[in-house]
Amino acid sequence: MATPRLNTKSPTIKRILREAAELSTAPSPDLHAAPASDSNLFEWHFTLRGPPSSSFESGIYHGRIVLPTTYPLRPPSFRFLTPSGRFEVNREICLSISGHHEETWQPAWGIRTALVALRSFMETDAKGQLGGLETSEKERVRVAGESGRWKCAVCARSNVDIMKECEEAAKEAGTIEDTEVPKELVIATKEDLEKMKDSVEEAELAEGFVQTVPRDPTEPSTPARPAQGVPQPTGTRIQETIRQDRSRHAHIQAVQRVSQDGVPIWIDRAIAGLVICIVFMMLKIVLGY
């Protein structure tokens, strides 16, 4: 069967291909992600190491990513295929970077960024999160020890084999570990997001500000880094705008004063006298004098 042709002019396809190329040319020793097949770029498989200094440290976990057709405007969804003791197997995870919380997703984030955050998020408690599990540390250590032998039927490789290739590729490319979660990325459960929302509303109320219209769903909860090429309202720019407004206002007032002061006072008196004469003549006619 011939491979279907892709619309390479589509912004979504361009973005997916660019991310796939970046993950290939700058491999990480701790995670791997790629389309599951050449015929479907919207389904990816990922493999990642457990976060260091945790009960998942010795584990290697495999999962599935589904990208929406409007990616990156809408977030991807994630699910683990390998038992981890932290997430349910083959069930979509509810995270602020996933499709369950589109309002917190930022198109500037990508698959690598999301996986780095997902890896660090494994250490947190489930707290009733959708797709989350509460298990003992002993159980998680046991599952982590068995995870390397797990083999994906689609990828046809074990987790150990995949990570070994990642290590070798990263060593050749000279790339470093992806251990730091980007500061601009807020990753939380639904409960945490509600607490953050309540805290923001309380702070706004304390400052005398009340949100009377719905927030833009694409607006980040924290100040996002400005896009390149878009002028930002810095302090100097704001002050310059204020000076321009004051200058414009002063000019309008000056024009109004010139217009008012330019009328001689005798013309005003003549007009007043003429009005009095007209009124007197009308009274004379009405009264019959």
XYZ file of C-alpha atoms in Angstrom:
289
model
C 0.000 0.000 0.000
C 1.334 3.412 -0.957
C 1.990 5.890 1.822
C -0.566 8.734 1.671
C 0.834 12.126 0.738
C 0.963 14.750 3.448
C -0.109 18.338 3.065
C 3.254 19.881 3.893
C 1.754 23.369 3.548
C -0.459 22.798 6.576
C 0.819 24.705 9.642
C 0.006 21.689 11.819
C 1.959 19.268 9.625
C 4.869 21.712 9.433
C 4.964 21.999 13.204
C 4.806 18.225 13.749
C 7.562 17.561 11.203
C 9.729 20.272 12.756
C 9.336 18.796 16.239
C 10.071 15.287 14.978
C 13.223 16.548 13.263
C 14.344 18.421 16.382
C 13.890 15.365 18.591
C 15.879 13.325 16.083
C 18.782 15.753 15.582
C 19.007 16.707 19.278
C 18.222 13.420 21.048
C 17.892 13.193 24.807
C 19.420 10.394 26.893
C 16.321 10.399 29.095
C 13.406 10.422 26.680
C 12.413 9.500 23.149
C 9.368 10.419 21.083
C 8.468 9.903 17.435
C 5.446 9.235 15.213
C 4.297 5.635 15.551
C 4.164 5.329 11.754
C 4.861 7.379 8.642
C 1.216 7.176 7.624
C -0.142 8.884 10.757
C 1.785 11.831 12.184
C -0.884 12.508 14.803
C -0.116 9.390 16.855
C 3.246 9.277 18.621
C 4.889 6.868 21.033
C 7.232 8.016 23.784
C 9.691 6.352 26.127
C 11.188 8.042 29.173
C 13.242 7.296 32.226
C 11.760 7.703 35.663
C 12.708 10.898 37.505
C 16.006 10.628 39.427
C 16.118 10.246 43.212
C 12.628 8.750 43.290
C 10.958 5.359 43.456
C 10.700 5.525 39.642
C 14.441 6.095 39.110
C 15.209 2.615 37.779
C 12.116 2.511 35.584
C 11.710 3.022 31.839
C 8.170 3.847 30.772
C 6.447 3.745 27.414
C 3.332 5.614 26.346
C 1.184 7.043 23.596
C 0.566 10.634 22.474
C -2.375 11.715 20.327
C -2.104 15.107 18.649
C -5.291 16.988 17.677
C -5.721 18.086 14.076
C -5.389 21.702 15.253
C -2.081 21.136 17.083
C -0.385 23.188 18.515
C -3.416 25.418 19.088
C -4.903 22.589 21.146
C -2.896 20.337 23.491
C -2.007 16.679 22.954
C -3.287 13.831 25.119
C -1.054 11.363 26.963
C -1.431 7.845 28.311
C 1.051 5.310 29.699
C 1.171 1.830 28.187
C 3.735 0.555 30.701
C 2.652 -0.120 34.306
C 4.204 2.519 36.547
C 2.313 2.502 39.827
C 1.600 6.201 39.268
C -0.729 6.216 36.248
C -3.373 3.774 35.092
C -2.380 1.731 32.057
C -3.783 2.904 28.728
C -5.956 5.614 30.261
C -5.746 9.275 29.293
C -4.048 11.425 31.917
C -5.595 14.638 33.205
C -2.848 17.274 33.332
C -2.607 20.995 32.673
C -0.562 20.149 29.565
C -3.109 17.675 28.216
C -6.376 17.874 26.321
C -8.343 17.978 29.587
C -7.191 21.551 30.250
C -7.015 23.413 26.960
C -7.236 26.747 28.791
C -3.792 26.254 30.349
C -2.011 25.044 27.210
C 0.329 27.361 25.311
C 1.112 26.712 21.615
C 4.749 27.644 22.256
C 5.142 24.419 24.226
C 5.940 21.249 22.348
C 6.147 17.499 22.792
C 9.628 17.583 24.333
C 8.597 20.275 26.817
C 5.478 18.338 27.774
C 7.400 15.087 28.283
C 10.005 16.774 30.490
C 7.174 18.121 32.632
C 5.365 14.773 32.613
C 8.505 13.030 33.831
C 8.883 15.393 36.783
C 5.163 15.137 37.530
C 5.458 11.411 38.224
C 6.805 12.198 41.711
C 3.629 14.025 42.792
C 0.622 12.480 44.524
C -2.406 11.443 42.465
C -4.951 13.321 44.655
C -7.865 11.712 42.849
C -6.518 12.812 39.480
C -8.072 11.255 36.381
C -5.820 8.405 35.316
C -3.743 8.613 38.499
C -2.896 5.817 40.939
C -1.988 5.778 44.626
C 0.415 2.897 45.314
C 3.124 2.250 47.872
C 6.742 3.144 47.258
C 7.655 -0.532 47.462
C 5.192 -1.375 44.693
C 6.484 1.431 42.478
C 10.074 0.254 42.928
C 9.026 -3.290 42.016
C 7.169 -2.159 38.901
C 10.082 0.083 37.903
C 12.442 -2.894 38.007
C 10.225 -4.834 35.597
C 9.474 -1.953 33.216
C 12.660 -2.207 31.158
C 11.689 -5.601 29.724
C 8.287 -4.334 28.567
C 7.988 -4.448 24.771
C 5.662 -2.323 22.648
C 3.815 -4.273 19.948
C 3.805 -1.225 17.648
C 7.443 -0.196 18.118
C 8.575 -3.865 18.260
C 11.322 -2.966 20.751
C 11.711 -3.200 24.495
C 12.042 -0.118 26.675
C 15.656 -0.999 27.444
C 16.547 -1.215 23.750
C 14.896 2.130 23.003
C 16.699 3.950 25.828
C 20.016 2.356 24.892
C 19.682 3.780 21.386
C 18.776 7.171 22.891
C 21.881 7.169 25.066
C 24.140 6.336 22.133
C 22.515 8.951 19.880
C 22.701 11.626 22.591
C 26.353 10.821 23.219
C 27.188 11.193 19.531
C 25.211 14.440 19.259
C 26.646 15.807 22.498
C 23.247 16.651 23.973
C 22.647 16.870 27.712
C 19.909 15.575 29.967
C 16.470 17.191 29.955
C 16.208 17.507 33.724
C 14.900 21.056 34.156
C 11.222 21.826 33.761
C 10.709 25.161 31.932
C 9.800 27.901 34.392
C 6.934 29.139 32.232
C 5.274 25.713 32.289
C 2.743 25.215 35.076
C 1.747 21.584 35.397
C -0.891 20.614 37.915
C -3.914 18.498 38.641
C -7.473 19.763 38.354
C -7.554 20.395 42.115
C -4.354 22.459 41.949
C -5.720 24.497 39.044
C -8.880 25.318 41.017
C -6.768 26.456 43.974
C -4.654 28.645 41.686
C -7.802 30.180 40.189
C -9.251 30.923 43.642
C -5.984 32.511 44.779
C -5.891 34.796 41.742
C -9.510 35.875 42.246
C -8.887 36.607 45.942
C -5.814 38.670 45.099
C -7.734 40.656 42.482
C -10.580 41.300 44.931
C -8.115 42.492 47.572
C -6.703 44.972 45.063
C -10.180 46.297 44.258
C -10.353 44.580 40.871
C -13.148 42.209 39.925
C -13.142 40.217 36.692
C -16.503 40.995 35.078
C -15.958 39.285 31.733
C -14.762 35.737 30.979
C -11.036 35.382 30.597
C -9.598 34.583 27.209
C -9.122 30.770 27.242
C -5.768 31.167 25.462
C -4.491 33.665 28.023
C -1.817 32.084 30.293
C -2.262 32.261 34.064
C 1.293 33.599 34.361
C 2.956 36.205 32.143
C 4.184 34.415 29.042
C 7.385 35.312 27.241
C 6.499 37.734 24.409
C 6.680 36.485 20.862
C 9.541 37.765 18.728
C 8.786 40.763 16.584
C 5.890 41.961 18.737
C 6.698 45.278 20.507
C 5.986 45.054 24.205
C 4.691 47.860 26.462
C 7.881 48.547 28.419
C 8.073 51.355 30.985
C 9.801 53.700 28.521
C 7.168 53.028 25.863
C 4.325 53.702 28.319
C 5.890 56.981 29.469
C 6.389 58.070 25.865
C 2.730 57.314 25.115
C 1.628 59.387 28.118
C 3.783 62.331 26.980
C 2.317 62.130 23.478
C -1.240 62.111 24.857
C -0.545 65.117 27.076
C 1.051 67.019 24.183
C -1.920 66.250 21.936
C -4.379 67.360 24.623
C -2.478 70.621 25.207
C -2.476 71.334 21.479
C -6.260 70.879 21.284
C -6.779 73.227 24.225
C -4.520 75.840 22.622
C -6.481 75.692 19.374
C -9.728 76.102 21.293
C -8.367 79.152 23.145
C -7.210 80.770 19.912
C -10.631 80.155 18.401
C -12.390 81.711 21.388
C -9.979 84.609 21.931
C -9.949 85.506 18.230
C -13.553 86.989 18.352
C -13.499 90.751 19.220
C -15.693 91.733 22.169
C -17.560 94.444 20.181
C -19.001 91.773 17.890
C -20.480 89.993 20.897
C -22.018 93.284 22.117
C -23.396 94.100 18.661
C -25.043 90.695 18.433
C -26.577 91.170 21.882
C -27.904 94.613 20.913
C -29.381 93.274 17.702
C -31.175 90.517 19.577
C -32.643 93.080 22.016
C -33.899 95.248 19.117
C -35.574 92.285 17.429
C -37.302 91.289 20.668
C -38.473 94.897 21.228
C -39.918 95.123 17.681
C -41.767 91.811 18.078
C -43.308 92.992 21.356
C -44.367 96.253 19.713
C -46.141 94.392 16.917
C -47.838 91.974 19.285
C -49.054 94.702 21.639
C -50.275 96.860 18.720
C -48.263 99.991 19.390
